[in-house]
Amino acid sequence: MTPKRGNGAAPVYARVVVDLEPRHLDRPFDYVVPDDLVGSCGVGARVEVVFAGRRRLGLVVGTGSDTAFDASRVRPIRRVLGDHRWVGPEELTLLEWAATRWASPLAHVVRHALPKRVVAVEAAAAEAGWYLAHGPAPAAASPTPLPVEWRPYGGPGLLDDLAVGRSRLHWWWPTADEDVAQRTLELAHAVLDMGRSVLLLTPGPTSAIGDALAGIDGAIDVRTAKERALYRGWLEARHGRARVLVGQRAVAFWPASELGLVVVEDEASPSHKEQRSPRHHVREVALERARRADAICLLTGMIPSAALRGLLAARRITPLRSSRDHERAAAPAVMLLGDDAVPTRLPSRAVKALRAATEAGRYGIVFASQRGEGSALTCTNDRTMARCERCEALLARTSDRTGRLECPRCQHRTRTAWRCPTCGAAELTVLSAGAERLRDELQRSLGVEVAALEGYAPQAPPPPAVLVMTRGSVTNAAPGPVGAAVLSDLQRLA
């Protein structure tokens, strides 16, 4: 039954986007607002309603004094979640734009953009005195000139456009030896000095730029935050306490007061594409937010994605790129060695380059084509492959270090140490060395730590060190300066 207003007042109806999966229910539903919730149930409020007999979360996107449905059948809102407003008017239009852009229900966009509420976080914020108290606006100052290292990219013009309230969309192509984290930190400080905020979107939890910006006073880093810390970060951003936001995909929709700079690190990374509805791409959200806020959008990366190439060709994005002479001077020397090198060892020139890099306190990187010791054991004398006498599959070494070999296919083991059936030799070599074999070879040649990083998100030792990386681990940048990179077995790496 519809609640009645006291003193003959007309009922207030709220139009609520309910968190539902079916796409044919992608529309607001009317709910009547009880008397005790009228003051807190405005546009942008997060509410709990009953839909089809079940409690559901919803977002109020409109209010009114009438409804197109039978008023006697309109259910009341059960409760309002939190005393703060979850979504402002401009943020609601951004969510609606995302739903239209990716043909997604608005409820899916809301679910992705808003974190799960944690009441204990609100209580702690109230006890600390900042809950429902919006942070003071930072004092604006004249633009701080960017360092001279920005001159090759035409950097000073960035702040001029921001000072007059004109958005600039850029793709930044740094030189090979550029300290991208330091340059981004300098730009962020200049934007903060102008009283604007900064939003950094990283493809993963490991990010040198993210580490640099997270060290700024007032920065919130939620790259690895769990439910409680994630909600606290969002709540601080909601109250204007966060001047720098560092996070991944969902943070693209987070509130940011006086947004001045949006940075998308490695925009070509597939991690920026959401695999669930609304299936948005961080790049597009960042560009749209910069347009709406008259801010700078900086897309970084050495190789642009196909979508970015189209935007560059259409001149919708301006490249920040130094001259060709400057790029050539900063580019590393590339040396292609012949095929006469021993397949299980790196050429002497490559080892010398790695030694020089570690002596300079940097990383040496070796890219391996496969994990483990390698594949295809062959006779060192005549290159005869070690095959199983039962199924003709290639044999591998056993873990007991006895010299016997085992067939990965049928699990047959040789009774004694293997000998070449052609020449009788007993020494074996790997036709294509893996990460562990390369690590063992380099450990005997170099006087620094050599680590084989296999799989995803491995931990690397501090420099100086040599990192032998496989396909999974090369997706993460080395956590420090790199002095030399060696690609072994190019045919298998291709």
CSV table of C-alpha atoms in Angstrom, one decimal:
chain,number,residue,atom,x,y,z
A,1,MET,CA,0.0,0.0,0.0
A,2,THR,CA,1.3,3.5,-0.8
A,3,PRO,CA,2.3,5.4,2.3
A,4,LYS,CA,0.3,8.6,2.8
A,5,ARG,CA,1.8,12.0,3.4
A,6,GLY,CA,0.9,13.8,6.5
A,7,ASN,CA,-1.1,17.1,6.3
A,8,GLY,CA,-2.4,16.0,2.9
A,9,ALA,CA,1.1,16.3,1.2
A,10,ALA,CA,1.4,14.6,-2.2
A,11,PRO,CA,3.6,11.5,-2.3
A,12,VAL,CA,7.1,11.8,-3.7
A,13,TYR,CA,8.2,9.2,-6.3
A,14,ALA,CA,11.8,8.1,-7.0
A,15,ARG,CA,12.9,6.7,-10.3
A,16,VAL,CA,15.4,4.0,-9.5
A,17,VAL,CA,17.8,2.0,-11.7
A,18,VAL,CA,17.6,-1.4,-10.1
A,19,ASP,CA,20.6,-3.8,-10.1
A,20,LEU,CA,19.2,-6.4,-12.5
A,21,GLU,CA,20.7,-8.7,-15.0
A,22,PRO,CA,18.0,-9.1,-17.8
A,23,ARG,CA,18.6,-6.5,-20.4
A,24,HIS,CA,14.9,-6.1,-21.2
A,25,LEU,CA,14.5,-4.5,-17.7
A,26,ASP,CA,17.0,-1.8,-18.5
A,27,ARG,CA,14.8,1.1,-17.4
A,28,PRO,CA,14.1,3.0,-14.2
A,29,PHE,CA,11.3,1.8,-12.0
A,30,ASP,CA,9.1,4.0,-9.8
A,31,TYR,CA,9.2,3.7,-6.0
A,32,VAL,CA,7.4,5.9,-3.5
A,33,VAL,CA,9.6,7.6,-1.0
A,34,PRO,CA,8.5,7.2,2.7
A,35,ASP,CA,8.2,10.4,4.8
A,36,ASP,CA,11.3,9.7,6.9
A,37,LEU,CA,13.4,9.3,3.7
A,38,VAL,CA,12.3,12.3,1.7
A,39,GLY,CA,15.2,14.5,2.8
A,40,SER,CA,17.9,11.9,2.0
A,41,CYS,CA,16.5,10.2,-1.1
A,42,GLY,CA,17.5,12.6,-3.9
A,43,VAL,CA,19.1,12.0,-7.3
A,44,GLY,CA,22.3,10.1,-6.9
A,45,ALA,CA,21.3,8.3,-3.7
A,46,ARG,CA,22.0,4.6,-3.3
A,47,VAL,CA,18.9,2.7,-2.1
A,48,GLU,CA,17.6,-0.7,-1.3
A,49,VAL,CA,14.3,-1.7,-2.8
A,50,VAL,CA,12.2,-4.8,-3.3
A,51,PHE,CA,11.9,-6.1,-6.8
A,52,ALA,CA,10.1,-9.4,-7.6
A,53,GLY,CA,10.1,-10.3,-4.0
A,54,ARG,CA,13.8,-9.9,-3.5
A,55,ARG,CA,15.9,-7.1,-2.0
A,56,ARG,CA,18.0,-5.3,-4.6
A,57,LEU,CA,20.3,-2.3,-4.7
A,58,GLY,CA,19.4,0.7,-6.8
A,59,LEU,CA,20.4,4.2,-7.8
A,60,VAL,CA,18.0,7.1,-7.8
A,61,VAL,CA,18.2,8.9,-11.2
A,62,GLY,CA,15.1,11.1,-10.8
A,63,THR,CA,12.3,12.2,-8.5
A,64,GLY,CA,8.8,13.6,-9.1
A,65,SER,CA,5.3,14.0,-7.7
A,66,ASP,CA,3.6,11.6,-10.1
A,67,THR,CA,4.0,8.2,-11.6
A,68,ALA,CA,2.9,6.5,-14.8
A,69,PHE,CA,1.8,3.4,-12.9
A,70,ASP,CA,-1.0,2.5,-10.6
A,71,ALA,CA,-0.1,4.4,-7.4
A,72,SER,CA,-1.6,1.7,-5.2
A,73,ARG,CA,0.8,-0.8,-6.6
A,74,VAL,CA,4.0,1.3,-6.3
A,75,ARG,CA,6.2,-0.1,-3.6
A,76,PRO,CA,8.1,2.1,-1.1
A,77,ILE,CA,11.9,2.4,-0.9
A,78,ARG,CA,13.1,0.2,2.0
A,79,ARG,CA,16.1,2.3,3.0
A,80,VAL,CA,18.8,4.7,1.9
A,81,LEU,CA,22.4,3.5,2.0
A,82,GLY,CA,24.6,6.1,3.7
A,83,ASP,CA,24.0,9.7,4.3
A,84,HIS,CA,26.3,10.9,1.4
A,85,ARG,CA,25.4,11.2,-2.2
A,86,TRP,CA,26.9,8.4,-4.3
A,87,VAL,CA,26.6,10.0,-7.7
A,88,GLY,CA,26.6,13.7,-8.7
A,89,PRO,CA,24.7,15.1,-11.6
A,90,GLU,CA,27.7,15.3,-13.9
A,91,GLU,CA,28.8,11.8,-12.9
A,92,LEU,CA,25.4,10.4,-13.7
A,93,THR,CA,25.6,11.8,-17.2
A,94,LEU,CA,28.9,10.1,-17.6
A,95,LEU,CA,27.5,6.8,-16.5
A,96,GLU,CA,24.6,7.2,-18.9
A,97,TRP,CA,27.1,8.0,-21.7
A,98,ALA,CA,29.0,4.8,-20.9
A,99,ALA,CA,25.8,2.8,-21.0
A,100,THR,CA,25.0,4.2,-24.5
A,101,ARG,CA,28.5,4.0,-25.8
A,102,TRP,CA,28.9,0.3,-25.0
A,103,ALA,CA,25.2,-0.7,-25.4
A,104,SER,CA,25.1,-1.8,-21.8
A,105,PRO,CA,22.3,-1.6,-19.2
A,106,LEU,CA,22.8,1.4,-17.0
A,107,ALA,CA,22.6,-0.9,-13.9
A,108,HIS,CA,25.7,-2.7,-15.1
A,109,VAL,CA,27.7,0.6,-15.4
A,110,VAL,CA,26.5,1.6,-11.9
A,111,ARG,CA,27.5,-1.7,-10.4
A,112,HIS,CA,31.0,-1.4,-11.9
A,113,ALA,CA,31.5,2.3,-11.0
A,114,LEU,CA,30.3,2.1,-7.4
A,115,PRO,CA,32.1,0.0,-4.7
A,116,LYS,CA,30.4,-2.1,-2.1
A,117,ARG,CA,29.4,-0.2,1.0
A,118,VAL,CA,31.2,-0.9,4.2
A,119,VAL,CA,29.4,0.7,7.2
A,120,ALA,CA,32.5,0.4,9.4
A,121,VAL,CA,34.4,2.7,7.1
A,122,GLU,CA,31.7,5.4,7.3
A,123,ALA,CA,31.7,5.1,11.1
A,124,ALA,CA,35.5,5.5,11.2
A,125,ALA,CA,35.3,8.5,8.8
A,126,ALA,CA,32.7,10.1,11.1
A,127,GLU,CA,34.8,9.5,14.1
A,128,ALA,CA,37.8,11.1,12.3
A,129,GLY,CA,35.6,14.1,11.5
A,130,TRP,CA,35.6,14.1,7.7
A,131,TYR,CA,32.5,12.1,6.9
A,132,LEU,CA,29.9,14.4,5.2
A,133,ALA,CA,32.5,17.3,5.5
A,134,HIS,CA,33.8,18.0,2.0
A,135,GLY,CA,37.5,18.8,1.9
A,136,PRO,CA,38.6,22.3,1.2
A,137,ALA,CA,39.3,23.2,-2.4
A,138,PRO,CA,43.1,23.4,-3.0
A,139,ALA,CA,44.3,26.9,-3.6
A,140,ALA,CA,45.0,27.6,-7.3
A,141,ALA,CA,48.4,29.0,-8.3
A,142,SER,CA,50.1,30.1,-11.5
A,143,PRO,CA,51.4,27.2,-13.6
A,144,THR,CA,54.8,25.8,-12.5
A,145,PRO,CA,57.0,25.6,-15.6
A,146,LEU,CA,57.8,22.0,-16.5
A,147,PRO,CA,61.5,21.0,-16.4
A,148,VAL,CA,63.6,21.2,-19.5
A,149,GLU,CA,63.3,17.5,-20.1
A,150,TRP,CA,59.7,18.2,-21.3
A,151,ARG,CA,60.9,20.6,-24.0
A,152,PRO,CA,61.5,17.9,-26.7
A,153,TYR,CA,57.9,16.9,-26.5
A,154,GLY,CA,56.5,20.4,-26.5
A,155,GLY,CA,55.4,20.0,-22.9
A,156,PRO,CA,55.1,23.7,-21.8
A,157,GLY,CA,52.0,24.1,-24.0
A,158,LEU,CA,50.2,21.5,-21.9
A,159,LEU,CA,49.9,23.9,-18.9
A,160,ASP,CA,49.0,26.9,-21.1
A,161,ASP,CA,45.9,25.1,-22.4
A,162,LEU,CA,45.0,23.9,-18.9
A,163,ALA,CA,45.3,27.4,-17.5
A,164,VAL,CA,42.7,28.8,-20.0
A,165,GLY,CA,40.3,25.8,-19.5
A,166,ARG,CA,40.9,24.0,-22.8
A,167,SER,CA,41.1,20.3,-22.8
A,168,ARG,CA,44.0,18.6,-24.6
A,169,LEU,CA,44.1,15.0,-25.6
A,170,HIS,CA,47.6,13.6,-26.2
A,171,TRP,CA,49.4,10.4,-27.0
A,172,TRP,CA,52.9,10.6,-25.4
A,173,TRP,CA,55.7,8.6,-27.2
A,174,PRO,CA,58.7,8.9,-24.8
A,175,THR,CA,62.2,8.1,-26.0
A,176,ALA,CA,63.7,4.7,-25.2
A,177,ASP,CA,65.8,6.2,-22.4
A,178,GLU,CA,63.2,8.4,-20.9
A,179,ASP,CA,62.3,8.2,-17.2
A,180,VAL,CA,58.5,8.0,-17.8
A,181,ALA,CA,57.6,7.9,-14.1
A,182,GLN,CA,59.7,11.0,-13.3
A,183,ARG,CA,58.3,13.0,-16.2
A,184,THR,CA,54.7,12.0,-15.2
A,185,LEU,CA,55.4,13.0,-11.6
A,186,GLU,CA,56.6,16.4,-12.7
A,187,LEU,CA,53.5,17.0,-14.8
A,188,ALA,CA,51.3,15.8,-11.9
A,189,HIS,CA,52.9,18.3,-9.5
A,190,ALA,CA,52.4,21.1,-12.0
A,191,VAL,CA,48.7,20.3,-12.3
A,192,LEU,CA,48.3,20.0,-8.6
A,193,ASP,CA,49.9,23.4,-8.1
A,194,MET,CA,47.1,24.8,-10.3
A,195,GLY,CA,44.4,23.5,-7.9
A,196,ARG,CA,43.4,20.6,-10.1
A,197,SER,CA,43.4,16.8,-9.3
A,198,VAL,CA,45.1,13.9,-11.1
A,199,LEU,CA,43.7,10.5,-12.1
A,200,LEU,CA,46.1,7.7,-13.1
A,201,LEU,CA,44.8,4.5,-14.6
A,202,THR,CA,47.3,1.6,-14.7
A,203,PRO,CA,46.9,-1.8,-16.5
A,204,GLY,CA,47.9,-3.8,-13.5
A,205,PRO,CA,49.1,-3.6,-9.9
A,206,THR,CA,52.8,-3.3,-10.9
A,207,SER,CA,53.5,0.2,-12.2
A,208,ALA,CA,56.4,2.5,-11.9
A,209,ILE,CA,54.3,5.5,-12.6
A,210,GLY,CA,51.7,4.4,-10.1
A,211,ASP,CA,54.5,4.0,-7.4
A,212,ALA,CA,55.7,7.5,-8.2
A,213,LEU,CA,52.3,9.2,-8.0
A,214,ALA,CA,51.2,7.2,-5.0
A,215,GLY,CA,54.0,9.0,-3.0
A,216,ILE,CA,52.4,12.4,-3.4
A,217,ASP,CA,50.7,13.9,-0.3
A,218,GLY,CA,46.9,13.3,-0.6
A,219,ALA,CA,47.3,10.5,-3.1
A,220,ILE,CA,45.0,7.4,-2.8
A,221,ASP,CA,46.4,4.1,-4.3
A,222,VAL,CA,43.8,1.4,-4.7
A,223,ARG,CA,45.6,-0.9,-7.2
A,224,THR,CA,45.7,-3.8,-4.8
A,225,ALA,CA,43.0,-2.6,-2.3
A,226,LYS,CA,40.5,-5.1,-0.9
A,227,GLU,CA,36.8,-4.3,-0.2
A,228,ARG,CA,37.3,-2.2,3.0
A,229,ALA,CA,40.3,-0.2,1.6
A,230,LEU,CA,38.6,0.2,-1.7
A,231,TYR,CA,35.5,1.8,-0.2
A,232,ARG,CA,37.6,4.0,2.0
A,233,GLY,CA,39.5,5.3,-1.0
A,234,TRP,CA,36.2,5.9,-2.9
A,235,LEU,CA,34.7,7.7,0.1
A,236,GLU,CA,37.7,10.0,0.4
A,237,ALA,CA,37.5,10.8,-3.3
A,238,ARG,CA,33.8,11.4,-2.9
A,239,HIS,CA,34.5,13.9,-0.1
A,240,GLY,CA,37.2,15.7,-2.1
A,241,ARG,CA,40.1,14.5,0.2
A,242,ALA,CA,41.9,12.8,-2.7
A,243,ARG,CA,44.1,14.9,-4.9
A,244,VAL,CA,45.6,12.0,-6.8
A,245,LEU,CA,43.8,8.8,-7.6
A,246,VAL,CA,45.8,5.7,-8.7
A,247,GLY,CA,43.9,2.6,-9.7
A,248,GLN,CA,42.7,0.3,-12.5
A,249,ARG,CA,39.6,0.0,-14.6
A,250,ALA,CA,36.8,0.8,-12.2
A,251,VAL,CA,38.6,3.9,-10.9
A,252,ALA,CA,38.0,5.5,-14.4
A,253,PHE,CA,34.4,6.4,-13.1
A,254,TRP,CA,35.4,7.6,-9.6
A,255,PRO,CA,34.6,11.1,-8.5
A,256,ALA,CA,37.5,13.6,-8.8
A,257,SER,CA,37.0,17.3,-7.9
A,258,GLU,CA,38.4,19.8,-10.4
A,259,LEU,CA,40.0,17.1,-12.5
A,260,GLY,CA,43.0,18.4,-14.4
A,261,LEU,CA,45.0,15.5,-15.6
A,262,VAL,CA,44.0,11.9,-16.6
A,263,VAL,CA,46.9,9.5,-17.4
A,264,VAL,CA,46.4,6.1,-19.0
A,265,GLU,CA,49.5,4.0,-18.7
A,266,ASP,CA,50.3,1.8,-21.7
A,267,GLU,CA,47.0,2.4,-23.4
A,268,ALA,CA,47.5,-0.6,-25.7
A,269,SER,CA,47.5,-3.1,-22.8
A,270,PRO,CA,44.5,-5.5,-23.1
A,271,SER,CA,44.1,-5.2,-19.3
A,272,HIS,CA,42.4,-1.8,-19.9
A,273,LYS,CA,39.4,-3.5,-21.6
A,274,GLU,CA,36.7,-4.7,-19.2
A,275,GLN,CA,35.6,-8.2,-20.0
A,276,ARG,CA,32.3,-8.0,-18.2
A,277,SER,CA,29.4,-5.7,-19.0
A,278,PRO,CA,29.6,-2.8,-19.7
A,279,ARG,CA,32.8,-3.9,-21.5
A,280,HIS,CA,34.2,-0.4,-21.5
A,281,HIS,CA,37.7,0.6,-22.4
A,282,VAL,CA,39.6,2.8,-20.0
A,283,ARG,CA,41.0,4.8,-22.9
A,284,GLU,CA,37.6,6.0,-24.1
A,285,VAL,CA,36.4,6.8,-20.6
A,286,ALA,CA,39.6,8.8,-19.9
A,287,LEU,CA,39.2,10.8,-23.1
A,288,GLU,CA,35.6,11.6,-22.4
A,289,ARG,CA,36.3,12.7,-18.8
A,290,ALA,CA,39.0,15.0,-20.0
A,291,ARG,CA,36.7,16.6,-22.6
A,292,ARG,CA,34.0,17.1,-20.0
A,293,ALA,CA,36.4,18.6,-17.4
A,294,ASP,CA,38.5,20.6,-19.8
A,295,ALA,CA,41.5,18.6,-18.6
A,296,ILE,CA,44.6,17.0,-20.1
A,297,CYS,CA,44.4,13.4,-21.1
A,298,LEU,CA,47.8,11.7,-21.6
A,299,LEU,CA,47.9,8.3,-23.2
A,300,THR,CA,51.3,6.6,-22.8
A,301,GLY,CA,52.9,3.7,-24.6
A,302,MET,CA,55.6,2.9,-27.1
A,303,ILE,CA,53.2,1.2,-29.6
A,304,PRO,CA,49.7,2.7,-30.1
A,305,SER,CA,46.7,0.4,-30.3
A,306,ALA,CA,44.6,0.2,-33.5
A,307,ALA,CA,41.9,2.4,-32.0
A,308,LEU,CA,44.5,5.0,-31.1
A,309,ARG,CA,46.0,5.0,-34.5
A,310,GLY,CA,42.6,5.8,-35.9
A,311,LEU,CA,42.2,8.7,-33.5
A,312,LEU,CA,45.7,10.0,-34.5
A,313,ALA,CA,44.9,9.7,-38.2
A,314,ALA,CA,41.7,11.7,-37.6
A,315,ARG,CA,43.6,14.3,-35.7
A,316,ARG,CA,41.4,13.9,-32.7
A,317,ILE,CA,44.5,13.3,-30.5
A,318,THR,CA,47.7,15.2,-30.7
A,319,PRO,CA,51.0,13.2,-30.4
A,320,LEU,CA,53.6,14.4,-28.0
A,321,ARG,CA,56.8,13.2,-29.7
A,322,SER,CA,60.3,14.5,-29.9
A,323,SER,CA,62.2,14.9,-33.2
A,324,ARG,CA,63.6,12.0,-35.1
A,325,ASP,CA,67.1,13.1,-34.4
A,326,HIS,CA,66.4,13.1,-30.7
A,327,GLU,CA,64.8,9.7,-30.8
A,328,ARG,CA,67.8,8.2,-32.7
A,329,ALA,CA,70.2,9.6,-30.2
A,330,ALA,CA,68.3,8.1,-27.3
A,331,ALA,CA,67.6,4.7,-29.0
A,332,PRO,CA,69.7,1.8,-27.7
A,333,ALA,CA,72.2,0.0,-30.0
A,334,VAL,CA,70.8,-3.2,-31.5
A,335,MET,CA,73.1,-6.0,-32.6
A,336,LEU,CA,72.0,-9.1,-34.5
A,337,LEU,CA,74.3,-12.0,-34.1
A,338,GLY,CA,74.6,-14.9,-36.4
A,339,ASP,CA,73.3,-18.5,-36.0
A,340,ASP,CA,76.6,-20.0,-35.3
A,341,ALA,CA,76.4,-19.5,-31.5
A,342,VAL,CA,76.0,-22.6,-29.3
A,343,PRO,CA,72.2,-23.0,-28.8
A,344,THR,CA,72.5,-23.6,-25.0
A,345,ARG,CA,74.7,-20.6,-24.3
A,346,LEU,CA,74.6,-16.9,-25.0
A,347,PRO,CA,77.2,-15.3,-27.3
A,348,SER,CA,80.2,-13.7,-25.6
A,349,ARG,CA,79.0,-10.2,-26.8
A,350,ALA,CA,75.7,-10.7,-25.1
A,351,VAL,CA,77.3,-11.8,-21.9
A,352,LYS,CA,79.6,-8.8,-22.0
A,353,ALA,CA,76.6,-6.5,-22.5
A,354,LEU,CA,74.9,-8.0,-19.5
A,355,ARG,CA,78.0,-7.7,-17.4
A,356,ALA,CA,78.4,-4.0,-18.3
A,357,ALA,CA,74.7,-3.4,-17.4
A,358,THR,CA,75.1,-4.9,-14.0
A,359,GLU,CA,78.4,-3.2,-13.3
A,360,ALA,CA,76.5,0.1,-13.9
A,361,GLY,CA,74.0,-0.9,-11.3
A,362,ARG,CA,71.2,-1.7,-13.7
A,363,TYR,CA,69.2,-4.8,-14.8
A,364,GLY,CA,70.3,-7.1,-17.6
A,365,ILE,CA,67.3,-8.7,-19.3
A,366,VAL,CA,67.3,-12.1,-21.1
A,367,PHE,CA,64.2,-13.2,-22.9
A,368,ALA,CA,63.8,-17.0,-23.0
A,369,SER,CA,61.6,-18.8,-25.5
A,370,GLN,CA,60.3,-21.3,-22.9
A,371,ARG,CA,60.3,-22.3,-19.3
A,372,GLY,CA,62.4,-24.9,-17.5
A,373,GLU,CA,65.6,-26.4,-18.9
A,374,GLY,CA,64.5,-26.4,-22.5
A,375,SER,CA,63.4,-28.9,-25.1
A,376,ALA,CA,64.9,-31.6,-27.4
A,377,LEU,CA,67.9,-33.2,-25.8
A,378,THR,CA,70.5,-34.0,-28.4
A,379,CYS,CA,73.8,-35.7,-28.6
A,380,THR,CA,76.6,-33.2,-28.2
A,381,ASN,CA,78.7,-35.1,-30.8
A,382,ASP,CA,76.4,-35.6,-33.8
A,383,ARG,CA,73.1,-33.9,-32.8
A,384,THR,CA,71.1,-37.1,-32.6
A,385,MET,CA,67.9,-36.5,-30.7
A,386,ALA,CA,67.2,-38.6,-27.6
A,387,ARG,CA,63.9,-40.5,-28.3
A,388,CYS,CA,61.9,-43.0,-26.4
A,389,GLU,CA,62.5,-46.6,-27.6
A,390,ARG,CA,58.7,-47.3,-27.1
A,391,CYS,CA,56.9,-44.4,-28.6
A,392,GLU,CA,59.6,-42.3,-30.3
A,393,ALA,CA,58.7,-39.2,-28.3
A,394,LEU,CA,61.5,-36.8,-27.2
A,395,LEU,CA,63.0,-37.7,-23.8
A,396,ALA,CA,63.6,-35.4,-20.9
A,397,ARG,CA,65.9,-35.6,-17.9
A,398,THR,CA,64.6,-37.0,-14.7
A,399,SER,CA,64.7,-35.1,-11.4
A,400,ASP,CA,66.9,-37.7,-9.6
A,401,ARG,CA,70.1,-36.5,-11.3
A,402,THR,CA,71.2,-40.1,-12.2
A,403,GLY,CA,71.6,-39.4,-15.9
A,404,ARG,CA,68.6,-41.5,-16.9
A,405,LEU,CA,65.9,-40.0,-19.2
A,406,GLU,CA,62.2,-40.2,-19.0
A,407,CYS,CA,59.5,-40.1,-21.7
A,408,PRO,CA,56.9,-37.4,-20.9
A,409,ARG,CA,54.3,-39.2,-23.1
A,410,CYS,CA,54.4,-42.8,-21.9
A,411,GLN,CA,56.5,-42.3,-18.6
A,412,HIS,CA,59.0,-44.9,-19.7
A,413,ARG,CA,62.5,-44.5,-18.1
A,414,THR,CA,65.8,-45.7,-19.4
A,415,ARG,CA,67.4,-48.3,-17.2
A,416,THR,CA,70.9,-46.7,-17.4
A,417,ALA,CA,72.3,-43.4,-18.3
A,418,TRP,CA,71.5,-42.5,-21.9
A,419,ARG,CA,74.0,-43.1,-24.7
A,420,CYS,CA,73.8,-42.0,-28.3
A,421,PRO,CA,72.6,-44.9,-30.5
A,422,THR,CA,74.7,-43.6,-33.4
A,423,CYS,CA,78.1,-42.7,-31.9
A,424,GLY,CA,77.9,-44.0,-28.3
A,425,ALA,CA,78.5,-40.6,-26.7
A,426,ALA,CA,76.9,-39.9,-23.4
A,427,GLU,CA,76.9,-36.1,-23.2
A,428,LEU,CA,73.7,-34.4,-24.0
A,429,THR,CA,72.9,-30.8,-24.8
A,430,VAL,CA,69.6,-28.9,-25.1
A,431,LEU,CA,68.6,-27.9,-28.6
A,432,SER,CA,66.7,-24.9,-27.4
A,433,ALA,CA,67.6,-23.6,-23.9
A,434,GLY,CA,64.9,-22.6,-21.4
A,435,ALA,CA,64.9,-20.0,-18.7
A,436,GLU,CA,66.4,-22.3,-16.0
A,437,ARG,CA,69.2,-23.4,-18.3
A,438,LEU,CA,70.0,-19.9,-19.3
A,439,ARG,CA,70.0,-18.9,-15.7
A,440,ASP,CA,72.4,-21.6,-14.7
A,441,GLU,CA,74.8,-20.7,-17.6
A,442,LEU,CA,74.8,-17.0,-16.6
A,443,GLN,CA,75.2,-17.7,-12.9
A,444,ARG,CA,78.5,-19.3,-13.7
A,445,SER,CA,79.7,-16.4,-15.8
A,446,LEU,CA,78.4,-13.3,-13.9
A,447,GLY,CA,79.1,-12.3,-10.3
A,448,VAL,CA,75.6,-11.0,-9.6
A,449,GLU,CA,72.2,-12.6,-8.9
A,450,VAL,CA,70.5,-14.2,-11.8
A,451,ALA,CA,66.8,-14.9,-11.4
A,452,ALA,CA,64.5,-16.9,-13.8
A,453,LEU,CA,61.1,-15.2,-13.8
A,454,GLU,CA,58.5,-17.6,-15.1
A,455,GLY,CA,54.7,-17.1,-15.1
A,456,TYR,CA,52.9,-13.9,-14.3
A,457,ALA,CA,53.7,-11.2,-11.7
A,458,PRO,CA,56.9,-12.8,-10.5
A,459,GLN,CA,59.1,-11.1,-7.9
A,460,ALA,CA,62.4,-9.7,-9.2
A,461,PRO,CA,65.5,-9.1,-7.0
A,462,PRO,CA,66.7,-5.5,-6.7
A,463,PRO,CA,69.4,-4.3,-9.2
A,464,PRO,CA,72.1,-5.0,-10.1
A,465,ALA,CA,70.8,-8.4,-11.3
A,466,VAL,CA,70.0,-10.4,-14.5
A,467,LEU,CA,66.4,-11.3,-15.1
A,468,VAL,CA,65.7,-14.3,-17.4
A,469,MET,CA,62.1,-13.8,-18.4
A,470,THR,CA,59.5,-15.9,-20.2
A,471,ARG,CA,56.5,-14.8,-22.2
A,472,GLY,CA,54.3,-14.5,-19.1
A,473,SER,CA,56.7,-12.4,-17.1
A,474,VAL,CA,57.7,-10.0,-19.8
A,475,THR,CA,54.3,-8.3,-19.6
A,476,ASN,CA,55.7,-6.6,-16.4
A,477,ALA,CA,58.3,-4.0,-16.7
A,478,ALA,CA,61.5,-4.5,-14.8
A,479,PRO,CA,61.3,-2.6,-11.4
A,480,GLY,CA,64.4,-0.5,-12.2
A,481,PRO,CA,66.6,0.8,-15.0
A,482,VAL,CA,67.6,-1.7,-17.7
A,483,GLY,CA,71.1,-1.5,-19.2
A,484,ALA,CA,70.9,-4.4,-21.7
A,485,ALA,CA,68.3,-6.7,-23.2
A,486,VAL,CA,69.2,-10.0,-24.9
A,487,LEU,CA,66.8,-12.0,-27.0
A,488,SER,CA,67.9,-15.6,-27.4
A,489,ASP,CA,66.4,-18.1,-29.9
A,490,LEU,CA,64.6,-15.5,-32.0
A,491,GLN,CA,62.8,-18.1,-34.1
A,492,ARG,CA,61.0,-19.5,-31.1
A,493,LEU,CA,60.3,-16.1,-29.7
A,494,ALA,CA,58.6,-14.9,-32.8
